[in-house]
């Protein structure tokens, strides 16, 4: 079968041939139609991450396809697979049964593939942040895939005010209104105190939940803009891996900083979140632009993903 495989850390994957996976008990063999690219794939492929698969390997941790062989699912069932299943950039993949979910008829393959990891982080991040209807939500890194979905999820779940923060002013401006944000704030030329002031003004008061995809200075501003008992959910660190966080700041307002990973959500929690995302997508309440690349253009897609594409990039198998 055709795959995209990584032959050297730090480089893009290349198209190659590989043997088909053998069916195994407790696993489902899936004919992949669409695979999604994620920052996680690039991080692993950089070779400096704690996960360092032996080379060569096939990246790709999620996608949509059709069941070929399974003890649990009838052949032909359309399924979304993820999140710890390796080898998604391949025509066929073997996935543990509990990492599959049936895709509703109204949701196309591309939408199911695009909403998975990013949607889970957005929806599950609000869950882990114990978001309640009527609270103010701040999304740091709003112009990316997770950020866009977090804005829309917060809106659907009745946030009183949703504020998006990011670097790219043009991309941010598109997020106001139907894309979920009530207001946006750019990161340009601001120190944390200035940024916090702008966020509080845009939110109409201190924020309750911070969905943080950036860490670094923007996260410090997020904490400064947070109210008593607020929860900051650290999902990503696109702005930098470290942050000097003054203790009095979190102590005086009893702010909770919660680390987040999709992998810690139970299979039931993942399925419930995906069901909600698929329902809202089918009803047109959740939208995420995507762009599809054929497998032999993996290097182009990979470069685009590295440059913050402001949409979901997919591989068609
Ligand atoms: N923990 C989990 O389970 C989980 C799951 C999914 C994603 N993530 C993480 O969440 C983050 C976002 O993922 P994604 O899929 O949304 O990625 P993406 O679509 O590539 O978006 C990247 C976002 O980060 C921003 N950004 C990049 N470098 C930046 C910098 N130096 N300073 C400020 N902003 C910067 C981009 O802003 P501009 O384009 O405006 O510059 C964009 O909003 C990544 O770090 C990813 O690894 C974690």
CSV table of C-alpha atoms and ligand atoms in Angstrom, one decimal:
chain,number,residue,atom,x,y,z
A,1,UNK,CA,0.0,0.0,0.0
A,2,UNK,CA,1.0,3.6,-0.4
A,3,UNK,CA,2.1,5.5,2.7
A,4,UNK,CA,3.9,8.8,3.6
A,5,UNK,CA,6.8,7.9,5.8
A,6,UNK,CA,9.4,9.8,7.7
A,7,UNK,CA,12.9,8.6,6.9
A,8,UNK,CA,15.0,11.2,8.8
A,9,UNK,CA,14.1,13.4,11.8
A,10,UNK,CA,13.8,17.0,11.0
A,11,UNK,CA,12.7,16.4,7.4
A,12,UNK,CA,9.3,16.1,5.7
A,13,UNK,CA,7.8,12.6,5.1
A,14,UNK,CA,8.0,11.1,1.6
A,15,UNK,CA,5.6,8.9,-0.4
A,16,UNK,CA,6.6,5.2,-0.2
A,17,UNK,CA,5.3,1.7,-0.4
A,18,UNK,CA,4.8,-0.5,2.8
A,19,UNK,CA,3.2,-3.9,3.5
A,20,UNK,CA,-0.5,-3.9,4.5
A,21,UNK,CA,-1.1,-4.3,8.2
A,22,UNK,CA,-2.3,-7.8,9.3
A,23,UNK,CA,-5.7,-8.0,11.0
A,24,UNK,CA,-5.4,-8.6,14.8
A,25,UNK,CA,-7.9,-9.4,17.5
A,26,UNK,CA,-9.2,-6.3,19.4
A,27,UNK,CA,-8.3,-4.2,16.4
A,28,UNK,CA,-10.1,-3.0,13.3
A,29,UNK,CA,-8.5,-2.7,9.8
A,30,UNK,CA,-9.6,0.6,8.3
A,31,UNK,CA,-9.3,1.7,4.6
A,32,UNK,CA,-8.3,5.3,5.2
A,33,UNK,CA,-9.9,8.1,3.1
A,34,UNK,CA,-8.7,11.2,4.8
A,35,UNK,CA,-5.9,11.8,7.3
A,36,UNK,CA,-5.4,15.1,9.2
A,37,UNK,CA,-2.1,16.8,9.9
A,38,UNK,CA,-1.5,18.1,13.4
A,39,UNK,CA,1.3,20.1,15.1
A,40,UNK,CA,1.9,16.9,17.1
A,41,UNK,CA,3.0,15.0,14.0
A,42,UNK,CA,5.6,17.7,13.2
A,43,UNK,CA,6.8,17.8,16.8
A,44,UNK,CA,7.4,14.0,16.9
A,45,UNK,CA,9.1,14.2,13.4
A,46,UNK,CA,11.4,16.9,14.7
A,47,UNK,CA,13.1,14.2,16.8
A,48,UNK,CA,13.4,16.2,20.0
A,49,UNK,CA,10.1,15.1,21.5
A,50,UNK,CA,9.7,12.5,24.3
A,51,UNK,CA,8.1,10.2,21.7
A,52,UNK,CA,10.8,9.1,19.2
A,53,UNK,CA,9.6,6.2,17.0
A,54,UNK,CA,12.3,4.1,15.3
A,55,UNK,CA,12.9,5.2,11.7
A,56,UNK,CA,11.4,4.9,9.2
A,57,UNK,CA,7.9,5.3,10.5
A,58,UNK,CA,4.5,6.4,9.2
A,59,UNK,CA,3.2,9.6,10.9
A,60,UNK,CA,-0.5,10.5,11.3
A,61,UNK,CA,-2.6,10.1,14.3
A,62,UNK,CA,-6.2,10.5,13.1
A,63,UNK,CA,-8.4,10.3,10.1
A,64,UNK,CA,-11.6,9.0,8.5
A,65,UNK,CA,-12.2,5.8,6.6
A,66,UNK,CA,-14.2,2.7,6.1
A,67,UNK,CA,-14.0,-0.6,8.1
A,68,UNK,CA,-12.4,-3.4,6.1
A,69,UNK,CA,-12.2,-6.1,8.8
A,70,UNK,CA,-13.3,-6.1,12.4
A,71,UNK,CA,-14.9,-8.2,15.1
A,72,UNK,CA,-16.8,-5.2,16.4
A,73,UNK,CA,-17.8,-3.1,13.4
A,74,UNK,CA,-19.6,-4.3,10.2
A,75,UNK,CA,-17.4,-4.0,7.1
A,76,UNK,CA,-18.2,-0.8,5.2
A,77,UNK,CA,-19.0,1.3,8.4
A,78,UNK,CA,-17.6,4.8,8.0
A,79,UNK,CA,-15.4,5.6,11.1
A,80,UNK,CA,-13.2,8.2,12.5
A,81,UNK,CA,-10.0,6.8,14.0
A,82,UNK,CA,-7.6,8.4,16.5
A,83,UNK,CA,-5.8,9.6,18.6
A,84,UNK,CA,-3.0,7.3,19.7
A,85,UNK,CA,-3.2,5.1,16.6
A,86,UNK,CA,0.1,5.6,14.7
A,87,UNK,CA,0.4,5.3,10.9
A,88,UNK,CA,-2.5,7.3,9.7
A,89,UNK,CA,-0.7,8.5,6.6
A,90,UNK,CA,-1.4,5.2,4.9
A,91,UNK,CA,-4.0,3.6,2.7
A,92,UNK,CA,-4.8,1.1,5.5
A,93,UNK,CA,-4.4,1.3,9.2
A,94,UNK,CA,-4.9,-1.1,12.1
A,95,UNK,CA,-6.7,0.7,15.0
A,96,UNK,CA,-7.6,-0.5,18.5
A,97,UNK,CA,-11.4,-1.0,18.5
A,98,UNK,CA,-12.0,1.6,21.3
A,99,UNK,CA,-10.3,4.3,19.2
A,100,UNK,CA,-13.0,4.2,16.5
A,101,UNK,CA,-16.2,6.0,16.2
A,102,UNK,CA,-18.9,5.8,13.6
A,103,UNK,CA,-19.3,8.9,11.5
A,104,UNK,CA,-22.9,10.1,11.0
A,105,UNK,CA,-24.2,10.1,7.4
A,106,UNK,CA,-24.5,13.9,7.4
A,107,UNK,CA,-20.8,14.4,8.2
A,108,UNK,CA,-18.4,14.1,5.2
A,109,UNK,CA,-15.1,12.3,5.6
A,110,UNK,CA,-13.1,15.5,5.4
A,111,UNK,CA,-15.1,17.2,8.1
A,112,UNK,CA,-14.8,14.1,10.4
A,113,UNK,CA,-11.1,14.0,9.9
A,114,UNK,CA,-10.7,17.8,10.4
A,115,UNK,CA,-12.7,18.0,13.6
A,116,UNK,CA,-11.0,15.1,15.6
A,117,UNK,CA,-7.8,16.0,17.5
A,118,UNK,CA,-8.4,19.8,17.2
A,119,UNK,CA,-12.1,19.5,18.1
A,120,UNK,CA,-11.4,17.2,21.0
A,121,UNK,CA,-8.9,19.7,22.4
A,122,UNK,CA,-11.3,22.6,22.1
A,123,UNK,CA,-14.4,20.7,23.5
A,124,UNK,CA,-12.4,18.7,26.1
A,125,UNK,CA,-10.4,21.8,27.1
A,126,UNK,CA,-13.7,23.5,28.1
A,127,UNK,CA,-14.7,20.4,30.0
A,128,UNK,CA,-11.4,20.2,31.9
A,129,UNK,CA,-11.7,23.9,32.6
A,130,UNK,CA,-15.1,23.2,34.2
A,131,UNK,CA,-16.7,25.8,31.9
A,132,UNK,CA,-20.2,26.7,32.9
A,133,UNK,CA,-22.8,28.4,30.8
A,134,UNK,CA,-22.7,32.2,31.3
A,135,UNK,CA,-18.9,32.4,31.9
A,136,UNK,CA,-16.4,34.5,30.0
A,137,UNK,CA,-14.0,32.5,27.8
A,138,UNK,CA,-10.6,33.6,26.6
A,139,UNK,CA,-8.9,31.7,23.7
A,140,UNK,CA,-5.1,32.3,23.4
A,141,UNK,CA,-4.0,31.2,19.8
A,142,UNK,CA,-7.5,31.7,18.4
A,143,UNK,CA,-6.5,31.8,14.7
A,144,UNK,CA,-5.3,28.1,14.6
A,145,UNK,CA,-7.5,25.0,14.2
A,146,UNK,CA,-8.0,24.4,17.9
A,147,UNK,CA,-8.5,28.1,18.6
A,148,UNK,CA,-11.2,28.5,16.0
A,149,UNK,CA,-13.0,25.4,17.3
A,150,UNK,CA,-12.7,26.6,20.9
A,151,UNK,CA,-14.3,30.0,20.0
A,152,UNK,CA,-17.2,28.2,18.3
A,153,UNK,CA,-17.6,25.6,21.1
A,154,UNK,CA,-17.7,28.3,23.8
A,155,UNK,CA,-20.3,30.2,21.8
A,156,UNK,CA,-22.5,27.1,21.4
A,157,UNK,CA,-22.1,26.3,25.1
A,158,UNK,CA,-23.5,29.7,26.0
A,159,UNK,CA,-20.4,31.7,27.1
A,160,UNK,CA,-21.5,35.2,28.0
A,161,UNK,CA,-18.5,36.6,26.2
A,162,UNK,CA,-15.8,35.0,24.0
A,163,UNK,CA,-12.5,36.7,23.3
A,164,UNK,CA,-9.8,35.5,20.9
A,165,UNK,CA,-6.2,36.4,21.0
A,166,UNK,CA,-3.6,35.8,18.3
A,167,UNK,CA,-0.7,37.3,16.3
A,168,UNK,CA,-2.3,37.6,12.9
A,169,UNK,CA,-4.7,40.6,12.8
A,170,UNK,CA,-6.2,39.7,9.5
A,171,UNK,CA,-6.9,36.1,10.5
A,172,UNK,CA,-8.3,37.2,13.8
A,173,UNK,CA,-10.7,39.8,12.3
A,174,UNK,CA,-12.5,36.9,10.4
A,175,UNK,CA,-13.3,35.2,13.7
A,176,UNK,CA,-15.7,37.8,15.0
A,177,UNK,CA,-19.4,37.0,14.7
A,178,UNK,CA,-20.5,33.6,13.2
A,179,UNK,CA,-17.0,32.2,13.9
A,180,UNK,CA,-17.6,32.5,17.6
A,181,UNK,CA,-15.7,35.5,18.9
A,182,UNK,CA,-17.4,38.6,20.4
A,183,UNK,CA,-14.0,40.4,20.2
A,184,UNK,CA,-10.4,39.8,19.3
A,185,UNK,CA,-7.1,41.2,20.6
A,186,UNK,CA,-3.8,41.0,18.7
A,187,UNK,CA,-0.5,40.1,20.4
A,188,UNK,CA,1.5,42.7,18.5
A,189,UNK,CA,3.8,45.0,20.5
A,190,UNK,CA,2.2,44.5,23.9
A,191,UNK,CA,3.7,43.5,27.2
A,192,UNK,CA,1.7,41.1,29.4
A,193,UNK,CA,0.1,44.0,31.5
A,194,UNK,CA,-1.0,45.9,28.3
A,195,UNK,CA,-2.4,42.7,26.8
A,196,UNK,CA,-4.2,41.8,30.0
A,197,UNK,CA,-5.9,45.2,30.1
A,198,UNK,CA,-7.0,44.9,26.4
A,199,UNK,CA,-8.3,41.4,27.1
A,200,UNK,CA,-10.3,42.5,30.2
A,201,UNK,CA,-11.8,45.4,28.2
A,202,UNK,CA,-12.7,43.1,25.3
A,203,UNK,CA,-14.3,40.6,27.7
A,204,UNK,CA,-16.2,43.2,29.6
A,205,UNK,CA,-14.6,42.0,32.8
A,206,UNK,CA,-12.3,39.3,34.2
A,207,UNK,CA,-12.3,36.0,32.3
A,208,UNK,CA,-13.4,32.7,33.9
A,209,UNK,CA,-11.8,30.1,31.6
A,210,UNK,CA,-8.6,30.5,29.5
A,211,UNK,CA,-8.1,28.0,26.7
A,212,UNK,CA,-4.4,28.4,26.2
A,213,UNK,CA,-2.7,27.1,23.1
A,214,UNK,CA,0.3,29.5,23.4
A,215,UNK,CA,1.8,29.5,27.0
A,216,UNK,CA,4.7,32.1,27.4
A,217,UNK,CA,3.8,35.8,27.7
A,218,UNK,CA,0.3,35.5,26.4
A,219,UNK,CA,-0.5,33.0,29.1
A,220,UNK,CA,0.8,35.4,31.7
A,221,UNK,CA,-1.5,38.0,30.3
A,222,UNK,CA,-4.3,35.5,30.4
A,223,UNK,CA,-3.7,34.9,34.1
A,224,UNK,CA,-3.6,38.7,34.7
A,225,UNK,CA,-6.9,39.1,33.0
A,226,UNK,CA,-8.5,36.2,35.0
A,227,UNK,CA,-11.0,36.6,37.8
A,228,UNK,CA,-11.2,34.8,41.2
A,229,UNK,CA,-11.4,31.0,40.8
A,230,UNK,CA,-10.6,31.2,37.0
A,231,UNK,CA,-9.2,28.1,35.3
A,232,UNK,CA,-6.4,28.3,32.7
A,233,UNK,CA,-6.2,25.1,30.6
A,234,UNK,CA,-2.8,24.6,29.1
A,235,UNK,CA,-3.3,22.7,25.8
A,236,UNK,CA,-0.3,23.9,23.7
A,237,UNK,CA,2.8,26.1,23.9
A,238,UNK,CA,3.1,27.6,20.4
A,239,UNK,CA,4.6,30.8,21.9
A,240,UNK,CA,7.2,29.1,24.0
A,241,UNK,CA,7.6,26.3,26.5
A,242,UNK,CA,8.4,28.4,29.7
A,243,UNK,CA,6.6,31.1,31.6
A,244,UNK,CA,7.6,33.1,34.7
A,245,UNK,CA,4.4,33.1,36.7
A,246,UNK,CA,4.4,35.2,39.8
A,247,UNK,CA,3.0,33.2,42.7
A,248,UNK,CA,1.0,36.1,44.3
A,249,UNK,CA,-0.9,36.4,41.0
A,250,UNK,CA,-2.4,32.9,41.1
A,251,UNK,CA,-2.6,32.7,44.9
A,252,UNK,CA,-4.6,35.9,45.4
A,253,UNK,CA,-7.3,34.9,42.9
A,254,UNK,CA,-7.0,31.2,43.5
A,255,UNK,CA,-6.4,30.6,39.8
A,256,UNK,CA,-6.1,26.9,38.7
A,257,UNK,CA,-3.6,26.0,36.0
A,258,UNK,CA,-4.6,22.7,34.4
A,259,UNK,CA,-2.5,20.7,32.0
A,260,UNK,CA,-4.4,19.1,29.2
A,261,UNK,CA,-3.9,16.3,26.8
A,262,UNK,CA,-6.5,14.6,24.6
A,263,UNK,CA,-4.9,11.3,25.4
A,264,UNK,CA,-6.1,11.6,29.1
A,265,UNK,CA,-9.7,11.8,28.0
A,266,UNK,CA,-11.5,8.4,28.5
A,267,UNK,CA,-12.8,6.7,25.3
A,268,UNK,CA,-16.3,7.5,26.5
A,269,UNK,CA,-15.4,11.2,27.1
A,270,UNK,CA,-13.8,11.3,23.6
A,271,UNK,CA,-16.9,9.8,21.9
A,272,UNK,CA,-19.3,12.1,23.7
A,273,UNK,CA,-17.2,15.2,22.7
A,274,UNK,CA,-16.9,13.9,19.1
A,275,UNK,CA,-20.7,13.2,19.0
A,276,UNK,CA,-21.4,16.8,20.0
A,277,UNK,CA,-18.9,18.2,17.5
A,278,UNK,CA,-20.3,16.1,14.7
A,279,UNK,CA,-23.9,17.1,15.5
A,280,UNK,CA,-23.0,20.8,15.6
A,281,UNK,CA,-21.0,20.5,12.4
A,282,UNK,CA,-23.9,18.7,10.6
A,283,UNK,CA,-26.2,21.5,11.7
A,284,UNK,CA,-23.8,24.2,10.4
A,285,UNK,CA,-23.0,25.6,13.9
A,286,UNK,CA,-19.4,24.4,13.8
A,287,UNK,CA,-17.2,25.2,10.7
A,288,UNK,CA,-13.5,24.7,10.1
A,289,UNK,CA,-12.1,25.4,6.7
A,290,UNK,CA,-9.9,22.6,5.4
A,291,UNK,CA,-7.6,22.0,2.4
A,292,UNK,CA,-7.0,18.5,0.9
A,293,UNK,CA,-3.7,17.4,-0.5
A,294,UNK,CA,-3.0,14.1,-2.4
A,295,UNK,CA,-0.5,11.8,-0.7
A,296,UNK,CA,2.3,12.6,-3.1
A,297,UNK,CA,2.1,16.3,-2.0
A,298,UNK,CA,2.8,15.5,1.6
A,299,UNK,CA,6.0,17.6,1.6
A,300,UNK,CA,4.0,20.7,0.6
A,301,UNK,CA,1.2,20.0,3.2
A,302,UNK,CA,3.9,19.4,5.8
A,303,UNK,CA,5.6,22.8,5.1
A,304,UNK,CA,2.2,24.6,5.2
A,305,UNK,CA,1.4,23.0,8.5
A,306,UNK,CA,4.7,24.3,9.9
A,307,UNK,CA,3.7,27.8,8.9
A,308,UNK,CA,0.4,28.1,10.8
A,309,UNK,CA,-2.1,27.5,7.9
A,310,UNK,CA,-5.2,28.9,9.7
A,311,UNK,CA,-7.2,25.9,8.5
A,312,UNK,CA,-7.0,22.1,8.8
A,313,UNK,CA,-4.8,20.4,6.3
A,314,UNK,CA,-5.8,16.9,5.2
A,315,UNK,CA,-4.2,14.1,3.1
A,316,UNK,CA,-6.4,12.2,0.7
A,317,UNK,CA,-5.4,8.5,0.6
B,1,LIG,N1,-2.7,18.8,24.3
B,1,LIG,C1,-3.4,18.3,23.3
B,1,LIG,O1,-4.0,17.2,23.4
B,1,LIG,C2,-3.4,19.1,22.0
B,1,LIG,C3,-4.3,18.8,21.0
B,1,LIG,C4,-4.3,19.5,19.8
B,1,LIG,C5,-3.3,20.6,19.7
B,1,LIG,N2,-2.5,20.8,20.7
B,1,LIG,C6,-1.5,22.0,20.6
B,1,LIG,O2,-2.2,23.2,20.5
B,1,LIG,C7,-1.5,24.1,19.8
B,1,LIG,C8,-2.4,24.6,18.6
B,1,LIG,O3,-2.7,23.5,17.7
B,1,LIG,P1,-3.5,23.8,16.3
B,1,LIG,O4,-3.8,22.5,15.7
B,1,LIG,O5,-4.5,24.9,16.5
B,1,LIG,O6,-2.3,24.5,15.5
B,1,LIG,P2,-2.3,25.5,14.3
B,1,LIG,O7,-3.6,25.3,13.5
B,1,LIG,O8,-1.0,25.3,13.5
B,1,LIG,O9,-2.3,26.9,15.0
B,1,LIG,C9,-1.2,27.4,15.6
B,1,LIG,C10,-1.6,28.6,16.4
B,1,LIG,O10,-0.5,29.1,17.2
B,1,LIG,C11,-0.2,30.4,16.9
B,1,LIG,N3,1.2,30.6,17.0
B,1,LIG,C12,2.2,29.9,16.5
B,1,LIG,N4,3.4,30.4,16.9
B,1,LIG,C13,3.2,31.4,17.7
B,1,LIG,C14,4.0,32.3,18.4
B,1,LIG,N5,5.3,32.2,18.4
B,1,LIG,N6,3.4,33.3,19.2
B,1,LIG,C15,2.1,33.4,19.2
B,1,LIG,N7,1.2,32.6,18.5
B,1,LIG,C16,1.8,31.6,17.8
B,1,LIG,C17,-0.7,30.7,15.5
B,1,LIG,O11,-1.0,32.1,15.4
B,1,LIG,P3,-0.9,33.0,14.1
B,1,LIG,O12,-1.2,32.1,12.9
B,1,LIG,O13,-1.9,34.0,14.3
B,1,LIG,O14,0.5,33.5,14.0
B,1,LIG,C18,-2.0,29.8,15.5
B,1,LIG,O15,-3.1,30.5,16.2
B,1,LIG,C19,-0.3,23.4,19.3
B,1,LIG,O16,0.8,23.7,20.2
B,1,LIG,C20,-0.6,21.9,19.4
B,1,LIG,O17,0.5,21.1,19.6
B,1,LIG,C21,-2.5,20.1,21.8
